[in-house]
Tab-separated table of C-alpha atoms in Angstrom:
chain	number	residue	atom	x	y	z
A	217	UNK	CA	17.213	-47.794	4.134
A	218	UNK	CA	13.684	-46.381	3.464
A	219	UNK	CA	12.372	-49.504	2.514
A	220	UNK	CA	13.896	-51.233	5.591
A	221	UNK	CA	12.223	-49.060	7.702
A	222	UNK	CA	8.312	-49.534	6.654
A	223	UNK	CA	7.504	-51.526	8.149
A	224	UNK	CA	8.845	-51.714	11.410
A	225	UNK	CA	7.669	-51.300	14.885
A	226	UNK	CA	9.912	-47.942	15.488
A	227	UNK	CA	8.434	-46.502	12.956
A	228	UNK	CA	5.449	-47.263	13.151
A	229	UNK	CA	5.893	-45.667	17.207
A	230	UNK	CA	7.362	-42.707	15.608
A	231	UNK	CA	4.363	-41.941	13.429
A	232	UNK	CA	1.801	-42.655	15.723
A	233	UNK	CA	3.917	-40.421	18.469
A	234	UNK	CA	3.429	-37.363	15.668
A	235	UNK	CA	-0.317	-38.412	15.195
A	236	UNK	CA	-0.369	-37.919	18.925
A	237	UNK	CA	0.736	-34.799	19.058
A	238	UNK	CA	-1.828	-33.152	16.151
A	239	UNK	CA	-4.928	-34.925	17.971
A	240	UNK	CA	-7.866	-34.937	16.469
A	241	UNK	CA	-6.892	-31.748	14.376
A	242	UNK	CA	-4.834	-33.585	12.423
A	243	UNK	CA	-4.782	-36.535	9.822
A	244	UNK	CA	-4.000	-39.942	10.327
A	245	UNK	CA	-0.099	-39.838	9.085
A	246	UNK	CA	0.144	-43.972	9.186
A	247	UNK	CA	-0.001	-45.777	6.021
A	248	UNK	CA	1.559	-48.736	4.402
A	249	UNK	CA	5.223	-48.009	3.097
A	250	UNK	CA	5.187	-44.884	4.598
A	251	UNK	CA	8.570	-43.813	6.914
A	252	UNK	CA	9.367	-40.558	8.864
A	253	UNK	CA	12.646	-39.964	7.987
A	254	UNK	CA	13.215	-36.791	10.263
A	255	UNK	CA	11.686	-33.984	11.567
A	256	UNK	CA	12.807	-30.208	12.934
A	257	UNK	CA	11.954	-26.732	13.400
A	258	UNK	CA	12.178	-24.323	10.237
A	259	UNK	CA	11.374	-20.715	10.321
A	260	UNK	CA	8.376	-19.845	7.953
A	261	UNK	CA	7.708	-16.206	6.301
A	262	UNK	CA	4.243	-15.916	7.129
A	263	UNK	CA	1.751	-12.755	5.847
A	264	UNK	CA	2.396	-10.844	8.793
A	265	UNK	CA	5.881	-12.099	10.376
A	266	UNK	CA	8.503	-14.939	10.368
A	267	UNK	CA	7.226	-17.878	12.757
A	268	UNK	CA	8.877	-21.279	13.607
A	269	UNK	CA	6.943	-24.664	12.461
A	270	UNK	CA	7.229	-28.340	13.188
A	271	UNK	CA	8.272	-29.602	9.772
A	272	UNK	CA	8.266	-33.348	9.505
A	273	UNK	CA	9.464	-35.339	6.963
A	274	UNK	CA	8.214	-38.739	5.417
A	275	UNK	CA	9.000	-40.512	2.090
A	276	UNK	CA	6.242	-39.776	0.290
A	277	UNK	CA	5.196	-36.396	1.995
A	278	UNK	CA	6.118	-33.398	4.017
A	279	UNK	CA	3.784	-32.093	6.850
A	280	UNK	CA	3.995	-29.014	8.999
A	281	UNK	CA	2.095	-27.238	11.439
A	282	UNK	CA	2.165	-24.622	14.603
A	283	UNK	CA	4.100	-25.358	17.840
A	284	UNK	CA	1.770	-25.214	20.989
A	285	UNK	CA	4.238	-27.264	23.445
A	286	UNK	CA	7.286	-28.353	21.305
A	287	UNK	CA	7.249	-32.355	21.652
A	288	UNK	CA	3.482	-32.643	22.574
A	289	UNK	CA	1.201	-30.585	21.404
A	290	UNK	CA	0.884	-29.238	17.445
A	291	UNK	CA	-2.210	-27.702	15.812
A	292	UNK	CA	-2.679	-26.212	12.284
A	293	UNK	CA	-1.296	-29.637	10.322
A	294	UNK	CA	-0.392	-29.284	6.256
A	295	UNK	CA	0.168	-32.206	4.500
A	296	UNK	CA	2.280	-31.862	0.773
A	297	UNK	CA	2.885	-34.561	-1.658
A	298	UNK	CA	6.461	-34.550	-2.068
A	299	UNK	CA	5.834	-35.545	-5.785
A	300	UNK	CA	4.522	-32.078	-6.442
A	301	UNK	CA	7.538	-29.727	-4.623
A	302	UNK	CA	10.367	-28.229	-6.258
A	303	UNK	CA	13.152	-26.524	-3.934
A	304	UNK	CA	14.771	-23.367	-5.125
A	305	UNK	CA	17.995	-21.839	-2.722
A	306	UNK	CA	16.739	-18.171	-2.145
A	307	UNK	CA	19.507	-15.353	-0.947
A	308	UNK	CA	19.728	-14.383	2.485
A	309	UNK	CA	17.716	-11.331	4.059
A	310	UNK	CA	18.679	-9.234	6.520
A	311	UNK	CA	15.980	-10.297	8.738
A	312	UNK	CA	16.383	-14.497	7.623
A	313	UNK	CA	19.533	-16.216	6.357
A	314	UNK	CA	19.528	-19.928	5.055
A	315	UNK	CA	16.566	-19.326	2.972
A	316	UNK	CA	14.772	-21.585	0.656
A	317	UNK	CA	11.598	-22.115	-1.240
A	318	UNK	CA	9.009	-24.758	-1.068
A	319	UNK	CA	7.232	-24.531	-4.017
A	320	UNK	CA	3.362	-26.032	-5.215
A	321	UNK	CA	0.933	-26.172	-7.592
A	322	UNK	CA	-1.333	-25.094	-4.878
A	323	UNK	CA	1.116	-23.011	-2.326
A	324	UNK	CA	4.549	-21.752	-2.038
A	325	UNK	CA	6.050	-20.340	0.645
A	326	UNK	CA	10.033	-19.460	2.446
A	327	UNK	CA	11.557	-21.271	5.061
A	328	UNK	CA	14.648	-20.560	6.845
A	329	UNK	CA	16.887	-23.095	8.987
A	330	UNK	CA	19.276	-22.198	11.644
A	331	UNK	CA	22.552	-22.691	9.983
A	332	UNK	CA	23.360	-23.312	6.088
A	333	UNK	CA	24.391	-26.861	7.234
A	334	UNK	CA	20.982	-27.716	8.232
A	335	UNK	CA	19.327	-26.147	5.022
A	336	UNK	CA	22.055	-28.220	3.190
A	337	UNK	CA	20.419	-31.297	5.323
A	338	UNK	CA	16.573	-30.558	4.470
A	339	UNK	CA	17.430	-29.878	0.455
A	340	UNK	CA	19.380	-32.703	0.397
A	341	UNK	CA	16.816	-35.101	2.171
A	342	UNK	CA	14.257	-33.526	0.345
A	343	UNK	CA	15.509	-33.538	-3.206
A	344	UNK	CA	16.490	-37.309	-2.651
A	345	UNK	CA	12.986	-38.108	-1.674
A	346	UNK	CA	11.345	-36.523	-4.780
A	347	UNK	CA	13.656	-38.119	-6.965
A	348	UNK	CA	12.985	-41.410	-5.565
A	349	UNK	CA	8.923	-40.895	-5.566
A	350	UNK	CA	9.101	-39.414	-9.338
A	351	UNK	CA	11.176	-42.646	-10.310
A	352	UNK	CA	8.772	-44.625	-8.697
A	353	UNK	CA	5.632	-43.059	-10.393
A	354	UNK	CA	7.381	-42.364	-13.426
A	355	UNK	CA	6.261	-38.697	-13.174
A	356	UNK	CA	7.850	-35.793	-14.070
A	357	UNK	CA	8.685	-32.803	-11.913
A	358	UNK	CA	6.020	-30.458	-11.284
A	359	UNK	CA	6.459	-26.906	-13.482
A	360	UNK	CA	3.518	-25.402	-12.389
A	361	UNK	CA	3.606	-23.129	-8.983
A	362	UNK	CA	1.744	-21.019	-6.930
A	363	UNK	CA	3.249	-17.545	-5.805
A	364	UNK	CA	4.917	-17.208	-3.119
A	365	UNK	CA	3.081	-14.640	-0.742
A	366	UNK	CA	4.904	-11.251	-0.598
A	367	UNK	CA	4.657	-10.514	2.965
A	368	UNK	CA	3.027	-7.430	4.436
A	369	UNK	CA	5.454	-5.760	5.964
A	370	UNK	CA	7.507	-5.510	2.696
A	371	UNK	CA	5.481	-2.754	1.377
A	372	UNK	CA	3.362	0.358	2.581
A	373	UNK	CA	1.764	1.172	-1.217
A	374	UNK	CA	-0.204	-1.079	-3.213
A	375	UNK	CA	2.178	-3.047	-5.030
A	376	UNK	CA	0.220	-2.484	-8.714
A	377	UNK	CA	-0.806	1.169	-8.485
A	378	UNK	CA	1.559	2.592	-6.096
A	379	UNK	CA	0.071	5.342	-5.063
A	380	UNK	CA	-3.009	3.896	-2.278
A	381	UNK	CA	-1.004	4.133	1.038
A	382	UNK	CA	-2.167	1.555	3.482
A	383	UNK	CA	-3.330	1.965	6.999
A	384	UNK	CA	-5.242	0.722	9.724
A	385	UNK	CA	-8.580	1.419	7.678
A	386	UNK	CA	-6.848	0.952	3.918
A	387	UNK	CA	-6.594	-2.910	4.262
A	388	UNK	CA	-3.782	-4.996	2.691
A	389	UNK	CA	-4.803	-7.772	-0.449
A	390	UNK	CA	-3.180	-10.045	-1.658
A	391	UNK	CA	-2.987	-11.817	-5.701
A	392	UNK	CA	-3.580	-15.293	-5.974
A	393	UNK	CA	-1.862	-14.868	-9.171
A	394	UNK	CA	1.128	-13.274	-8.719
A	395	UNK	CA	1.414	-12.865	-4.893
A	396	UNK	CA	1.513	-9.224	-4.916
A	397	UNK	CA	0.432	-7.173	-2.394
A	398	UNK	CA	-2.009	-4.336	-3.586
A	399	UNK	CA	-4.871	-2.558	-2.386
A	400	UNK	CA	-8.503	-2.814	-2.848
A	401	UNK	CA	-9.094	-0.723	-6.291
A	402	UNK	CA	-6.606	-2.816	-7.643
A	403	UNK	CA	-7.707	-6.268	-7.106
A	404	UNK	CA	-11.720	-5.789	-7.471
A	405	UNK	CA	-11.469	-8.986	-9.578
A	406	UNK	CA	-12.218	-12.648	-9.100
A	407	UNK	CA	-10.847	-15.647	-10.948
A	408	UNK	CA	-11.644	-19.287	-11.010
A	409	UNK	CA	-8.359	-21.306	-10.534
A	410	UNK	CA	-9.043	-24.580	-10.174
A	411	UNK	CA	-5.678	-25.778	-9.333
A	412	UNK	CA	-5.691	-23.388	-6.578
A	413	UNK	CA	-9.369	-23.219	-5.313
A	414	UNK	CA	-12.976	-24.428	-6.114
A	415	UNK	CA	-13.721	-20.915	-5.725
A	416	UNK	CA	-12.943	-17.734	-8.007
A	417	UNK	CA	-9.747	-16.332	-5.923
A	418	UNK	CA	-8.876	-12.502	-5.863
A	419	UNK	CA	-6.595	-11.352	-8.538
A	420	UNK	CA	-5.067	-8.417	-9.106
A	421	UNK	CA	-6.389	-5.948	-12.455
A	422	UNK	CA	-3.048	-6.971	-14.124
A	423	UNK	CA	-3.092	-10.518	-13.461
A	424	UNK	CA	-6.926	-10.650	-14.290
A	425	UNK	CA	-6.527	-9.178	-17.456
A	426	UNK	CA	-3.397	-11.943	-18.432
A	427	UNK	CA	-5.590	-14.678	-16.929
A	428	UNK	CA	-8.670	-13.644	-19.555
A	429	UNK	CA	-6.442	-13.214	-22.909
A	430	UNK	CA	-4.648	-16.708	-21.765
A	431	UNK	CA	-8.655	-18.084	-21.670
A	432	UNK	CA	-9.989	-16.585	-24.728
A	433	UNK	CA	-6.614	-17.552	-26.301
A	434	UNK	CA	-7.253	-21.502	-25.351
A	435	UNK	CA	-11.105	-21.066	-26.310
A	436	UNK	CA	-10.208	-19.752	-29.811
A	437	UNK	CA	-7.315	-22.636	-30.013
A	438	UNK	CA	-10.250	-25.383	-28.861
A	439	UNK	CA	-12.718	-23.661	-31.539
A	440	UNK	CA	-10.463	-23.698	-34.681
A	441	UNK	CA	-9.609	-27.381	-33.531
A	442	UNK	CA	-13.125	-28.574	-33.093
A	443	UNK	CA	-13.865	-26.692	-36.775
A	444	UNK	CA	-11.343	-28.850	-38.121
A	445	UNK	CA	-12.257	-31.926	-37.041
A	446	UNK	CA	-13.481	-34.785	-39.650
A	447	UNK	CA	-17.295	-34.574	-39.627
A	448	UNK	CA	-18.305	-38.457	-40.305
């Protein structure tokens, strides 16, 4: 069906209709092989509260981005690589039900849909796509992930030290590591993650300290193996 699709005229409308809609904000979507195979609103746990995105999805990809006018105007456009997600079902809240999570070596993050058929519909579409793409490339599935993003409201202490209370002036952090949200004493540290960032990333004093044995574990490991090595 997929490969039916790719390169016909409706879809080829279809994509440039979503182009449309990003502007010049966004990236060009069309490419050859490429089909958008459906597209709807999902609720997304954001840092500070639950908001609905455009999620759209395409064989080989899965882009989202912020409703301005639903239907013509979006703003804010993410493009994943559907070769790099895993899904995993999460439990309902009781703020969000139908609950999953998108996961990445560079981002994770929840969505919710409006009724567990529809979240049976996305996983299912989904799952079939990255199966298909990983065949294709002979990949395997990703293992590595980012953290999901523990949102603010679910704590008022610092998640590592419990004991800073945060306010208006005590700001909220949060761990590129482990997604925790602590306060400022507690995540003084930078780390350079390059699957994340070209830039050292806050991390919490925990995470920083797991992060620097796992480095001067791999440096040792690379030293005894270079030592070894056959001198010609």
């Amino acid at each position: 069906m997929v490969d039916h699709l790719a390169n016909t005229e409706i879809n080829s409308q279809r994509i440039a209709a979503v182009e449309n809609c990003f502007g010049a904000s966004g990236q060009p979507l069309a490419v050859p092989g490429r089909v958008l195979l459906g597209e709807g609103i999902l609720t997304k746990e954001c840092r500070k509260k639950p908001k609905p995105r455009i999620f759209f999805l395409f064989n080989d990809i899965l882009v989202y981005g912020s409703i301005v006018i639903n239907k013509r105007k979006y703003n804010s456009q993410h493009i994943i690589p559907l070769e790099d997600v895993t899904l995993e079902t999460l439990p309902d809240t009781l703020q969000m039900k139908n609950r999953w999570m998108i996961k990445t070596s560079k981002k994770s993050f929840v969505v919710s849909a409006a009724s567990l058929t529809e979240r049976k519909e996305w996983i299912s579409h989904l799952e079939e796509c990255i199966r298909h793409l990983l065949s294709k490339t002979g990949r395997q599935p990703s293992t590595e992930h980012a953290a999901p993003w523990i949102p603010d409201k679910a704590t008022d202490i610092c998640m590592r030290c419990t004991q800073t209370k945060f306010s208006t002036l005590t700001r909220r952090h949060h761990c590129r590591k482990c997604g925790f949200v602590v306060c400022a004493d507690c995540s003084r540290q930078r780390f350079l993650m390059p699957r994340l960032s070209p830039k050292p990333l806050r991390v919490c004093n925990l995470c920083y300290r797991q992060l620097l044995a796992e480095k001067k574990e791999e440096y040792s490991t690379s030293t005894s193996l270079l030592s070894r090595s056959p001198r010609h």
